[in-house]
CSV table of C-alpha atoms in Angstrom, one decimal:
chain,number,residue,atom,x,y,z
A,110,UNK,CA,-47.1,-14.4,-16.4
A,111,UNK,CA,-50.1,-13.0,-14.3
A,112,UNK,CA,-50.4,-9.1,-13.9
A,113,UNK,CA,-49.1,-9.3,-10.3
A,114,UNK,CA,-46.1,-11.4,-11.1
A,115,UNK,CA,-45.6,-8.2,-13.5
A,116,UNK,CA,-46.2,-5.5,-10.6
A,117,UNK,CA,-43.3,-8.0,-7.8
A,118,UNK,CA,-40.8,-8.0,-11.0
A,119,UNK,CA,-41.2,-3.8,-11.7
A,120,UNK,CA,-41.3,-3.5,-7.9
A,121,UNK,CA,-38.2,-5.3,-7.9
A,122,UNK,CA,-36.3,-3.5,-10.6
A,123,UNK,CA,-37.2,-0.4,-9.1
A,124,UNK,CA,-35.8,-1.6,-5.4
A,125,UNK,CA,-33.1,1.3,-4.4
A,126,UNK,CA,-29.3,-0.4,-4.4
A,127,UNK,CA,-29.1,-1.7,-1.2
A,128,UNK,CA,-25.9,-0.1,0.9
A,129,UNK,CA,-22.9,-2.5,0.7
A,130,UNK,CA,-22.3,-2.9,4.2
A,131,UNK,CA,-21.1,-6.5,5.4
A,132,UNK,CA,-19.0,-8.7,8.2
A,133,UNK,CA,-15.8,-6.5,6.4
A,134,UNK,CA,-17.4,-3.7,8.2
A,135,UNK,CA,-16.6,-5.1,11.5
A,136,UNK,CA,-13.6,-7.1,10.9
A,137,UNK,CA,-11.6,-4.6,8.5
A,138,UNK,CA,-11.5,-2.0,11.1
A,139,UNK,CA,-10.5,-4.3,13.9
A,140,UNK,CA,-7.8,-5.6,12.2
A,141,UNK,CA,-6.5,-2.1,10.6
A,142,UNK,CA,-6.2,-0.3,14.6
A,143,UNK,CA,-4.5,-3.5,15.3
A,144,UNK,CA,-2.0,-3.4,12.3
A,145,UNK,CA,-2.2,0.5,12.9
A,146,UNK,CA,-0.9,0.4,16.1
A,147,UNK,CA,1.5,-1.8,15.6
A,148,UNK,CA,3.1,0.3,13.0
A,149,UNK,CA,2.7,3.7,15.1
A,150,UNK,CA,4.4,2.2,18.0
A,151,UNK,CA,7.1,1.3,15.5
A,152,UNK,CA,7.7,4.2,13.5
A,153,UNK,CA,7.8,6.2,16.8
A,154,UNK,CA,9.7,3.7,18.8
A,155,UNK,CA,13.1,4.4,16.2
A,156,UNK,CA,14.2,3.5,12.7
A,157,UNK,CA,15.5,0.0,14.1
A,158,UNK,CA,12.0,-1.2,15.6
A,159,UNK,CA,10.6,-0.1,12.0
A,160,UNK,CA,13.4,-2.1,10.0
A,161,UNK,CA,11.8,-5.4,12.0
A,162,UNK,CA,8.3,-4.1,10.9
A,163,UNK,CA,9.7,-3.6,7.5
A,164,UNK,CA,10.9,-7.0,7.2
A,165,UNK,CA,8.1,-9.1,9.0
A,166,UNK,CA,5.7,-7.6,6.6
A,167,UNK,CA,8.3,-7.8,2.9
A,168,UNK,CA,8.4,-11.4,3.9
A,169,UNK,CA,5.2,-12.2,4.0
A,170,UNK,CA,4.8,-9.9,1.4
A,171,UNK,CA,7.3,-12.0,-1.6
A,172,UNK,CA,6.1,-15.1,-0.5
A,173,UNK,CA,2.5,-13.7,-1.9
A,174,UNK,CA,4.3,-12.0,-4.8
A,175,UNK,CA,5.6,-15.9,-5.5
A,176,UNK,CA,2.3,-17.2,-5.2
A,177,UNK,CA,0.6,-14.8,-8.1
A,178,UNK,CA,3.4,-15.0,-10.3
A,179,UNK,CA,4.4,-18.7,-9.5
A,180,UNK,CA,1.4,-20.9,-8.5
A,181,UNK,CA,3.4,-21.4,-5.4
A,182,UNK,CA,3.8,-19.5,-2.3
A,183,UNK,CA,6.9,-21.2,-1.3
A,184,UNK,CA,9.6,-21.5,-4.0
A,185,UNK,CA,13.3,-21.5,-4.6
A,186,UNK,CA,13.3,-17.9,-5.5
A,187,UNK,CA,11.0,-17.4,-2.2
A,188,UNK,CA,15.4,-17.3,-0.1
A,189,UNK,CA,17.1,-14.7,-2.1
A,190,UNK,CA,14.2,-12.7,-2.4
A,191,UNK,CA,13.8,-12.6,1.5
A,192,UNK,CA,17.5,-12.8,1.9
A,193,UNK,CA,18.4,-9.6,-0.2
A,194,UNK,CA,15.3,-7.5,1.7
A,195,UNK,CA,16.7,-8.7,5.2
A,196,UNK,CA,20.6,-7.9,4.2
A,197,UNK,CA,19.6,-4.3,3.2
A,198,UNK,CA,17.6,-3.6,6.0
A,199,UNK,CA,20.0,-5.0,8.1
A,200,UNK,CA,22.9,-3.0,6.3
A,201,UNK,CA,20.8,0.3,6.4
A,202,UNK,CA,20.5,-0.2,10.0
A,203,UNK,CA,24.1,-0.4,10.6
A,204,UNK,CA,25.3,2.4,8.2
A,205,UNK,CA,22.3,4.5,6.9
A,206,UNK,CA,24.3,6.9,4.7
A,207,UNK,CA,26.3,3.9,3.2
A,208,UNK,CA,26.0,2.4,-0.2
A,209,UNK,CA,25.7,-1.3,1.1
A,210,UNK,CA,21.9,-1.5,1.0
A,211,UNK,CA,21.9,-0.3,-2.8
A,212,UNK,CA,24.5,-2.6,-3.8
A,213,UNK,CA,22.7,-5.6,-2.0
A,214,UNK,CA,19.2,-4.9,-3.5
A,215,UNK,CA,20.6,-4.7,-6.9
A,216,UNK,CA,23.2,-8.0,-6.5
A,217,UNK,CA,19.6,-9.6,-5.0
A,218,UNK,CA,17.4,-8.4,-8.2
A,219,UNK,CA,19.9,-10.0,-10.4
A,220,UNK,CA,20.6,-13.7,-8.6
A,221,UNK,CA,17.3,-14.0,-8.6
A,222,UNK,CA,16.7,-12.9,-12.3
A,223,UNK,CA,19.5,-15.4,-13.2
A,224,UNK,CA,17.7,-17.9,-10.7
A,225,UNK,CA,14.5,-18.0,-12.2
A,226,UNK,CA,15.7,-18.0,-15.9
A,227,UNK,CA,17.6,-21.1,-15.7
A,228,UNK,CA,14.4,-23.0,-13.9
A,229,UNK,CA,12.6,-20.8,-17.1
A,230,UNK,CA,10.3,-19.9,-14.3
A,231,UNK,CA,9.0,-16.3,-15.2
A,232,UNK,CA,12.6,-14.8,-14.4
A,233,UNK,CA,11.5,-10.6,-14.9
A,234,UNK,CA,8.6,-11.5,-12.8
A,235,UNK,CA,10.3,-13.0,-9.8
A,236,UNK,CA,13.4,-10.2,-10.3
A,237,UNK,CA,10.6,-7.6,-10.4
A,238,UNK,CA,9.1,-8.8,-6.9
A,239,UNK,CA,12.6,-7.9,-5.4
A,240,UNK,CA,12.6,-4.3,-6.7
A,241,UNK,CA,8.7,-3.7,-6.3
A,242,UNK,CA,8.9,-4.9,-2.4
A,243,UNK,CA,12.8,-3.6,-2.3
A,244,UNK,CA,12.7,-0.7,-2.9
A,245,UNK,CA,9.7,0.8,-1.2
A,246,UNK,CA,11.1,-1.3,2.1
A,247,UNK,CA,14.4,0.6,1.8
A,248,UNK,CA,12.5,4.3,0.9
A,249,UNK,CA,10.3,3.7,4.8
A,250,UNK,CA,13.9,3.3,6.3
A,251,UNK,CA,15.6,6.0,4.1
A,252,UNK,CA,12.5,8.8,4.9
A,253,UNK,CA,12.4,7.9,8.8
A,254,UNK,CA,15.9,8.9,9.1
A,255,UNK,CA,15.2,12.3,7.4
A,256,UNK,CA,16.3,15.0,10.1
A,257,UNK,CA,15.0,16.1,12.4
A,258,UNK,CA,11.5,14.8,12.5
A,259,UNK,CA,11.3,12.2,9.9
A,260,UNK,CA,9.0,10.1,12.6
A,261,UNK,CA,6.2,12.5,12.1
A,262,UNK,CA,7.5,12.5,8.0
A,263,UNK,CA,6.1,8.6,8.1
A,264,UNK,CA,3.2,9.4,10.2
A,265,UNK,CA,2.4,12.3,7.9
A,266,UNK,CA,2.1,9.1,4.9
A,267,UNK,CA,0.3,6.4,6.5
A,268,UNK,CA,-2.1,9.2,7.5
A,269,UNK,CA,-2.8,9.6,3.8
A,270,UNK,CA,-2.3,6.4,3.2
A,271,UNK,CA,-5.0,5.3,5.3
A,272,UNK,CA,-7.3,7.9,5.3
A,273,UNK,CA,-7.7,7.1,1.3
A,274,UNK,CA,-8.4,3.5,2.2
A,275,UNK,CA,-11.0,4.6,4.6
A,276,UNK,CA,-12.4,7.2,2.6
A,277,UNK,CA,-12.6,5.6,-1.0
A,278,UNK,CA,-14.4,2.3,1.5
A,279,UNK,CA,-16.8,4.3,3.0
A,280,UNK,CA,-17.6,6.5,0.0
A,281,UNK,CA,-17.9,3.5,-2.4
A,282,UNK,CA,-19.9,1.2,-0.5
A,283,UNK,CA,-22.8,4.8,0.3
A,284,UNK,CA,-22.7,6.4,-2.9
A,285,UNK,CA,-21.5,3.7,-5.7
A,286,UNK,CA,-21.7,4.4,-9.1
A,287,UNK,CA,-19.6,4.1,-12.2
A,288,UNK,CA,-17.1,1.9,-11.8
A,289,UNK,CA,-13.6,3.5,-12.3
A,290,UNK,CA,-11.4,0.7,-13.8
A,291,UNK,CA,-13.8,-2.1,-13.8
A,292,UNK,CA,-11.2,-3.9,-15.8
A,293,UNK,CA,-8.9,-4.0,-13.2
A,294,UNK,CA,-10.7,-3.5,-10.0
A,295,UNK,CA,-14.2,-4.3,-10.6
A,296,UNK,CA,-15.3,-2.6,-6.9
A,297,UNK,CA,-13.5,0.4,-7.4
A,298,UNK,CA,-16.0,3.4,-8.0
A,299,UNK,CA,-15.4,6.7,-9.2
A,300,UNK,CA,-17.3,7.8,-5.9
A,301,UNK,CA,-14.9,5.7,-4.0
A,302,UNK,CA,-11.9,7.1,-5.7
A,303,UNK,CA,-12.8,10.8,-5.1
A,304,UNK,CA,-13.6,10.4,-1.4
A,305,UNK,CA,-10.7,8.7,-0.7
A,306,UNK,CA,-8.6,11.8,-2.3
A,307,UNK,CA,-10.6,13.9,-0.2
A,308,UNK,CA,-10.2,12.2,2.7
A,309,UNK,CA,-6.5,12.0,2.4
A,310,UNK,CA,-6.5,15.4,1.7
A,311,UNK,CA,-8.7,16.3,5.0
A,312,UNK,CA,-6.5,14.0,7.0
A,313,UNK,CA,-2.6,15.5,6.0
A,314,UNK,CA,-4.1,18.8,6.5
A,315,UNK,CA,-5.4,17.8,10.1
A,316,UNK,CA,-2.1,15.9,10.8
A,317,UNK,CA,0.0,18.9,9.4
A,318,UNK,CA,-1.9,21.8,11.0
A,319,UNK,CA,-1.8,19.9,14.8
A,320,UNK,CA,2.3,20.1,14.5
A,321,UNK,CA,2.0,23.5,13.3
A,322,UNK,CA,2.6,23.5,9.9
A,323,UNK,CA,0.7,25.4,6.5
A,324,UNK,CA,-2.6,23.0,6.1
A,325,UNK,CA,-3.3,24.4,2.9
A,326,UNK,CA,-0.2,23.0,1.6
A,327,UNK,CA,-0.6,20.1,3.1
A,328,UNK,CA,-3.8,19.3,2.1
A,329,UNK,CA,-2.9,19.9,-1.8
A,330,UNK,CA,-0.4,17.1,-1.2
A,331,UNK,CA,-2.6,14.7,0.5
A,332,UNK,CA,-4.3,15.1,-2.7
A,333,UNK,CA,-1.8,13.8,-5.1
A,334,UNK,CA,0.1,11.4,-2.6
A,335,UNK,CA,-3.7,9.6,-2.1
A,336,UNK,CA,-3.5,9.5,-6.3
A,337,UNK,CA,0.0,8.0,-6.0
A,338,UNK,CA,-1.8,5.3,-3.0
A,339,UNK,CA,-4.2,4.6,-5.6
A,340,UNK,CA,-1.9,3.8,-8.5
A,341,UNK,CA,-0.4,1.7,-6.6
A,342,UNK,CA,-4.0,-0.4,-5.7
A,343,UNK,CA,-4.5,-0.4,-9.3
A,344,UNK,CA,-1.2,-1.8,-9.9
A,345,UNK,CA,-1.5,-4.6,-7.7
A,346,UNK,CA,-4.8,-5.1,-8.8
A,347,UNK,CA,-3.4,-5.8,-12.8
A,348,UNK,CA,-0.6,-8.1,-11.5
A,349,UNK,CA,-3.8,-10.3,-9.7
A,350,UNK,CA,-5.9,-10.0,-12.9
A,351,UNK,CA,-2.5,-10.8,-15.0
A,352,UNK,CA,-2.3,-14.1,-13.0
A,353,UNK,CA,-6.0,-14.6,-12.6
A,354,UNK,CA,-6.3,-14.4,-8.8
A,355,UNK,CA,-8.8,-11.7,-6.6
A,356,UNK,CA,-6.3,-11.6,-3.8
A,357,UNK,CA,-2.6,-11.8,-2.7
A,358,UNK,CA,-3.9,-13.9,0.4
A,359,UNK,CA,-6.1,-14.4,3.2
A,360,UNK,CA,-4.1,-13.5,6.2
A,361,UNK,CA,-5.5,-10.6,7.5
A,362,UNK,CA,-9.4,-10.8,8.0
A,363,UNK,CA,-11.3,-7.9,5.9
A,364,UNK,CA,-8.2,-6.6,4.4
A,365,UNK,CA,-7.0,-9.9,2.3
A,366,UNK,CA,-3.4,-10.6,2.0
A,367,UNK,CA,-0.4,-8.7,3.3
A,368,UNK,CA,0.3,-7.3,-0.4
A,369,UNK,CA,-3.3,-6.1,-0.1
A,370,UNK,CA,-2.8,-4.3,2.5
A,371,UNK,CA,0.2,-2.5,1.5
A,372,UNK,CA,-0.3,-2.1,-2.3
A,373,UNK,CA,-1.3,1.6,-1.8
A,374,UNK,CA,2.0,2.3,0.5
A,375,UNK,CA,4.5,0.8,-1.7
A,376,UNK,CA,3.7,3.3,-4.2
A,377,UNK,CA,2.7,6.3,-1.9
A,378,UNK,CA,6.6,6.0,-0.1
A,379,UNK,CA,8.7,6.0,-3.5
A,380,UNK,CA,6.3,9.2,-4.8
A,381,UNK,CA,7.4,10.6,-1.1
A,382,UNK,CA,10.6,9.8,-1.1
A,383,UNK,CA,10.9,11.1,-5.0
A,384,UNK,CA,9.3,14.6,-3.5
A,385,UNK,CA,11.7,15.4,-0.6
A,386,UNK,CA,14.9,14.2,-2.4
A,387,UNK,CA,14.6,15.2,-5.8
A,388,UNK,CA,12.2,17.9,-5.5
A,389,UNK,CA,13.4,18.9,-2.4
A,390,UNK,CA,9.9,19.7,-1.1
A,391,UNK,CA,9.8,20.3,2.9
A,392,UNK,CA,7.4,17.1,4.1
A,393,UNK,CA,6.1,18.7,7.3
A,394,UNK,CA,5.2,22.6,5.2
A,395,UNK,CA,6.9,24.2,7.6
A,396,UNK,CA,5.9,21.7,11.3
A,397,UNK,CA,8.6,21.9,13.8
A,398,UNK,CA,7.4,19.2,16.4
């Protein structure tokens, strides 16, 4: 090799990382105000408006949970699974402080348990599905009925929700580095994982303090519930590797599937839910909208 073939390969090596910006730049922030506003003018428009949401998005949801688990994203299972999330919706709807949508999530878990292991067709997987997209369906429902603002309760999550999508984006794709679970999501940075706590930390304050409530408090639990939102990425992200797939779908452009989308949510809404009714912690810190 001549000495200036030597001098273009060092002058390579030593090339700065070039910024990870591409066409999911554009298209993944289109799409998210779209899906954004969609789900705002639910959440505000009443709990009923929200169930449809709810259920429009679970279905396309377990028909990607079939496909990783299954090789198929239409399958027998594909009815009761849909089925059980409609029926409790549908029941919570008509009698929120009732015991029907319990009783029809766990009667749903089972059929399909019992479905699946007679076609020996990975039974605890399709049974999990229910619960995983079940139960975080029912807890959006459960939490928007919480009196008397519980509206700005579920604005309060997908504002930390979001903003740690945003922020880990953004801070991954300028700053980079170490990799944080390379194993499981080989994109995920450290970087990225830190400025998305921060972010959802800087955006519950903002949300909080504008109703009036203590932003301090706030942004403390923007903080953990963005740790909870990224569990629940890395979660999704071991199912995908588990089945040997990069992503739940292509649906939405820049985001991937519908299960990639949400991954972070179905995790954040149980830790929220888990908070107010076991710990009894008040959601707005003190907001009286």
């Amino acid at each position: 090799m001549s000495k200036a073939s030597d001098m273009l390969v060092a002058a390579t090596a030593r090339r700065p990382r070039a910024i990870g910006f591409s066409r999911d730049w554009i298209t993944r922030p289109v799409f998210g105000v779209v899906l954004a506003l969609i789900v705002i003018a639910a959440i505000y428009g009443g709990t009923p408006y929200l169930a449809v949401v709810v259920a429009a998005t679970a279905f396309i949801a377990a028909r990607e949970w079939q496909r990783i688990v299954g090789e198929k994203a239409v399958s027998l299972e594909l009815v009761p699974t849909a089925a059980t999330i409609w029926l409790m919706l549908a029941a919570f709807v008509l009698s929120p402080h009732g015991s029907a949508p319990y009783v029809i999530l766990l009667c749903g878990a089972l059929l399909v348990l019992v479905l699946s292991a007679v076609r020996r067709s990975r039974p605890l997987w399709r049974a999990g599905g229910v619960l995983y997209l079940g139960i975080p369906s029912l807890a959006i429902l459960v939490l928007r009925e919480v009196p008397p603002h519980g509206a700005w309760l579920i604005g309060a999550l997908f504002a930390v929700v979001w903003a740690t999508d945003t922020g880990a984006l953004i801070v991954g794709n300028l700053v980079g580095g170490p990799k944080f679970v390379p194993q499981l999501s080989p994109n995920k940075t450290w970087s990225g994982t830190i400025g998305g706590v921060a972010a959802a930390a800087v955006a519950e304050a903002i949300f909080i303090a504008v109703i009036g409530g203590d932003a301090g408090a706030a942004a403390l639990f923007g903080a953990v519930l963005a740790m909870f939102a990224h569990l629940g990425d890395l979660f999704e992200s071991w199912v995908k590797r588990r089945f040997h797939l990069k992503d739940s779908g292509s649906l939405i452009p820049g985001h991937g599937g519908v299960l990639d989308r949400i991954d972070s949510t179905l995790a954040a809404v149980v830790a929220l839910e888990i908070a107010v009714f076991v710990f009894h912690l008040d959601p707005l810190f003190g907001a009286r909208p």
